[in-house]
Amino acid sequence: MPESIREIYVSGLVNARALETEAIQLLSRQVERLENYPEVEAQLRRHIRESEVQRDRLDELLESMGTSHSAFKDMVTGFMGNVAAAGHVLASDEVLKNALANYAFEHFEIASYRSLITLSELAGHAAAHAPLDLSLREEERMAQWCEDNLELVTRRYASLRSQGKTAGV
């Protein structure tokens, strides 16, 4: 049975909401382990707060469509975020792996918001454009920050490791 554009759009909102839950869990695990990277920790904490607001925006959009998020999807993606963060803990280059993963994850979120904006237009939900666009811009800023700071993180990691120090995790 074919889905309506509205159903496809609502499913996209639910998925984006679950993705923000995953981002919050992923970044929350990372900030617990960044003692030698205070600027990274501060930025991740800022983005966790942004992600929480983005999740709230998605909740409001879902409510305006007469529905709500999927607790099951949120549970699964939250779990996946924790597992992904834990997967890097045993690596000696955990901070680098996290930096690379965060850069990729931000671009996935950017693509998700761009797709949602298109779906909102197709579904006739004009009120969604501004909040979705705001979230898109926040994700783009975070992706740019990840890109701009990758060299700094890599250099600090290499310096610490070459001095026989822990990488700060």
Short mmCIF file of C-alpha atoms in Angstrom, two decimals:
data_model
loop_
_atom_site.label_atom_id
_atom_site.label_comp_id
_atom_site.label_asym_id
_atom_site.label_seq_id
_atom_site.Cartn_x
_atom_site.Cartn_y
_atom_site.Cartn_z
CA MET A 1 0.00 0.00 0.00
CA PRO A 2 1.55 3.34 -1.02
CA GLU A 3 2.36 5.92 1.63
CA SER A 4 1.09 9.45 1.38
CA ILE A 5 3.58 12.33 1.25
CA ARG A 6 2.36 13.30 4.72
CA GLU A 7 3.18 9.82 6.08
CA ILE A 8 6.63 9.92 4.48
CA TYR A 9 7.22 13.37 5.99
CA VAL A 10 6.04 12.34 9.46
CA SER A 11 8.27 9.27 9.30
CA GLY A 12 11.16 11.58 8.42
CA LEU A 13 10.39 13.77 11.45
CA VAL A 14 10.30 10.70 13.71
CA ASN A 15 13.61 9.49 12.28
CA ALA A 16 15.24 12.92 12.68
CA ARG A 17 14.03 13.06 16.28
CA ALA A 18 15.60 9.65 16.93
CA LEU A 19 18.79 10.83 15.22
CA GLU A 20 19.01 13.78 17.64
CA THR A 21 18.59 11.34 20.54
CA GLU A 22 21.49 9.33 19.14
CA ALA A 23 23.61 12.48 18.77
CA ILE A 24 22.95 13.51 22.37
CA GLN A 25 23.98 10.09 23.68
CA LEU A 26 27.03 9.88 21.43
CA LEU A 27 28.35 13.31 22.37
CA SER A 28 27.48 12.89 26.05
CA ARG A 29 29.71 9.80 26.25
CA GLN A 30 32.52 11.62 24.48
CA VAL A 31 32.60 14.68 26.76
CA GLU A 32 33.19 12.41 29.73
CA ARG A 33 36.60 11.52 28.29
CA LEU A 34 38.19 14.74 27.02
CA GLU A 35 40.45 16.08 29.77
CA ASN A 36 43.23 17.30 27.42
CA TYR A 37 40.88 18.84 24.86
CA PRO A 38 38.93 21.57 26.73
CA GLU A 39 37.86 23.42 23.57
CA VAL A 40 36.50 20.19 22.08
CA GLU A 41 34.66 19.40 25.31
CA ALA A 42 33.17 22.91 25.43
CA GLN A 43 32.01 22.70 21.80
CA LEU A 44 30.50 19.25 22.27
CA ARG A 45 28.63 20.45 25.36
CA ARG A 46 27.26 23.42 23.36
CA HIS A 47 26.17 21.10 20.59
CA ILE A 48 24.51 18.71 23.04
CA ARG A 49 22.38 21.65 24.20
CA GLU A 50 21.63 22.56 20.57
CA SER A 51 20.68 18.96 19.84
CA GLU A 52 18.30 18.95 22.79
CA VAL A 53 16.62 22.08 21.42
CA GLN A 54 16.52 20.54 17.94
CA ARG A 55 14.84 17.47 19.41
CA ASP A 56 12.27 19.77 21.07
CA ARG A 57 11.64 21.51 17.73
CA LEU A 58 11.01 18.15 16.12
CA ASP A 59 8.61 17.24 18.94
CA GLU A 60 6.69 20.47 18.27
CA LEU A 61 6.53 19.71 14.55
CA LEU A 62 5.33 16.18 15.23
CA GLU A 63 2.69 17.52 17.61
CA SER A 64 1.53 20.01 14.96
CA MET A 65 1.06 17.01 12.66
CA GLY A 66 -1.06 15.27 15.30
CA THR A 67 1.52 12.66 16.28
CA SER A 68 4.60 12.16 18.44
CA HIS A 69 8.03 10.56 18.41
CA SER A 70 8.71 6.85 18.57
CA ALA A 71 9.92 5.84 22.02
CA PHE A 72 11.20 2.60 20.51
CA LYS A 73 13.26 4.38 17.83
CA ASP A 74 14.60 6.79 20.45
CA MET A 75 15.60 3.88 22.67
CA VAL A 76 17.32 2.05 19.82
CA THR A 77 19.18 5.09 18.49
CA GLY A 78 20.13 6.21 22.00
CA PHE A 79 21.55 2.75 22.57
CA MET A 80 23.38 2.93 19.22
CA GLY A 81 24.91 6.27 20.23
CA ASN A 82 26.20 4.76 23.44
CA VAL A 83 27.55 1.70 21.63
CA ALA A 84 29.25 3.84 18.97
CA ALA A 85 30.97 5.94 21.62
CA ALA A 86 31.97 2.84 23.58
CA GLY A 87 33.37 1.29 20.41
CA HIS A 88 36.12 3.89 20.30
CA VAL A 89 37.01 3.73 24.01
CA LEU A 90 39.44 0.84 23.60
CA ALA A 91 41.31 2.50 20.72
CA SER A 92 44.48 4.39 21.58
CA ASP A 93 43.38 7.02 19.06
CA GLU A 94 39.87 7.35 20.50
CA VAL A 95 39.87 11.13 20.27
CA LEU A 96 40.76 11.00 16.57
CA LYS A 97 38.18 8.35 15.81
CA ASN A 98 35.55 10.45 17.60
CA ALA A 99 36.59 13.59 15.70
CA LEU A 100 36.25 11.78 12.37
CA ALA A 101 32.95 10.14 13.36
CA ASN A 102 31.51 13.45 14.57
CA TYR A 103 32.41 15.13 11.29
CA ALA A 104 30.64 12.38 9.34
CA PHE A 105 27.66 12.32 11.71
CA GLU A 106 27.14 16.07 11.35
CA HIS A 107 27.00 15.69 7.58
CA PHE A 108 24.43 12.91 7.95
CA GLU A 109 22.31 15.25 10.07
CA ILE A 110 22.73 18.03 7.49
CA ALA A 111 21.50 15.71 4.76
CA SER A 112 18.59 14.63 6.96
CA TYR A 113 17.46 18.20 7.59
CA ARG A 114 17.77 19.12 3.91
CA SER A 115 15.60 16.14 3.01
CA LEU A 116 13.07 17.05 5.71
CA ILE A 117 12.80 20.60 4.40
CA THR A 118 11.94 19.21 0.98
CA LEU A 119 9.44 16.75 2.47
CA SER A 120 7.82 19.51 4.53
CA GLU A 121 7.29 21.49 1.32
CA LEU A 122 5.85 18.47 -0.47
CA ALA A 123 3.55 17.77 2.50
CA GLY A 124 2.37 21.39 2.58
CA HIS A 125 3.72 21.97 6.07
CA ALA A 126 5.09 25.49 5.48
CA ALA A 127 5.34 26.19 9.22
CA ALA A 128 8.13 23.60 9.44
CA HIS A 129 10.54 25.42 7.14
CA ALA A 130 11.86 27.94 9.70
CA PRO A 131 12.53 25.48 12.57
CA LEU A 132 14.01 22.88 10.22
CA ASP A 133 16.18 25.50 8.55
CA LEU A 134 17.40 26.72 11.96
CA SER A 135 18.40 23.17 12.90
CA LEU A 136 20.09 22.74 9.52
CA ARG A 137 22.16 25.90 10.06
CA GLU A 138 23.19 24.69 13.54
CA GLU A 139 24.32 21.37 12.10
CA GLU A 140 26.22 23.12 9.34
CA ARG A 141 28.03 25.28 11.92
CA MET A 142 28.94 22.19 13.95
CA ALA A 143 30.20 20.36 10.85
CA GLN A 144 32.31 23.40 9.99
CA TRP A 145 33.67 23.49 13.53
CA CYS A 146 34.59 19.80 13.25
CA GLU A 147 36.38 20.48 9.98
CA ASP A 148 38.15 23.60 11.28
CA ASN A 149 39.38 21.83 14.43
CA LEU A 150 40.40 18.46 13.02
CA GLU A 151 43.99 19.59 12.51
CA LEU A 152 44.20 21.00 16.06
CA VAL A 153 42.88 17.77 17.57
CA THR A 154 45.22 15.68 15.42
CA ARG A 155 48.25 17.78 16.34
CA ARG A 156 47.45 17.73 20.06
CA TYR A 157 46.87 13.98 19.97
CA ALA A 158 50.18 13.37 18.14
CA SER A 159 52.06 15.67 20.50
CA LEU A 160 50.69 14.00 23.63
CA ARG A 161 51.28 10.48 22.33
CA SER A 162 54.82 11.29 21.16
CA GLN A 163 55.62 12.56 24.65
CA GLY A 164 54.42 9.30 26.16
CA LYS A 165 51.36 10.94 27.66
CA THR A 166 47.83 9.72 27.37
CA ALA A 167 45.77 11.37 24.74
CA GLY A 168 43.56 12.81 27.46
CA VAL A 169 40.84 10.27 27.45
#
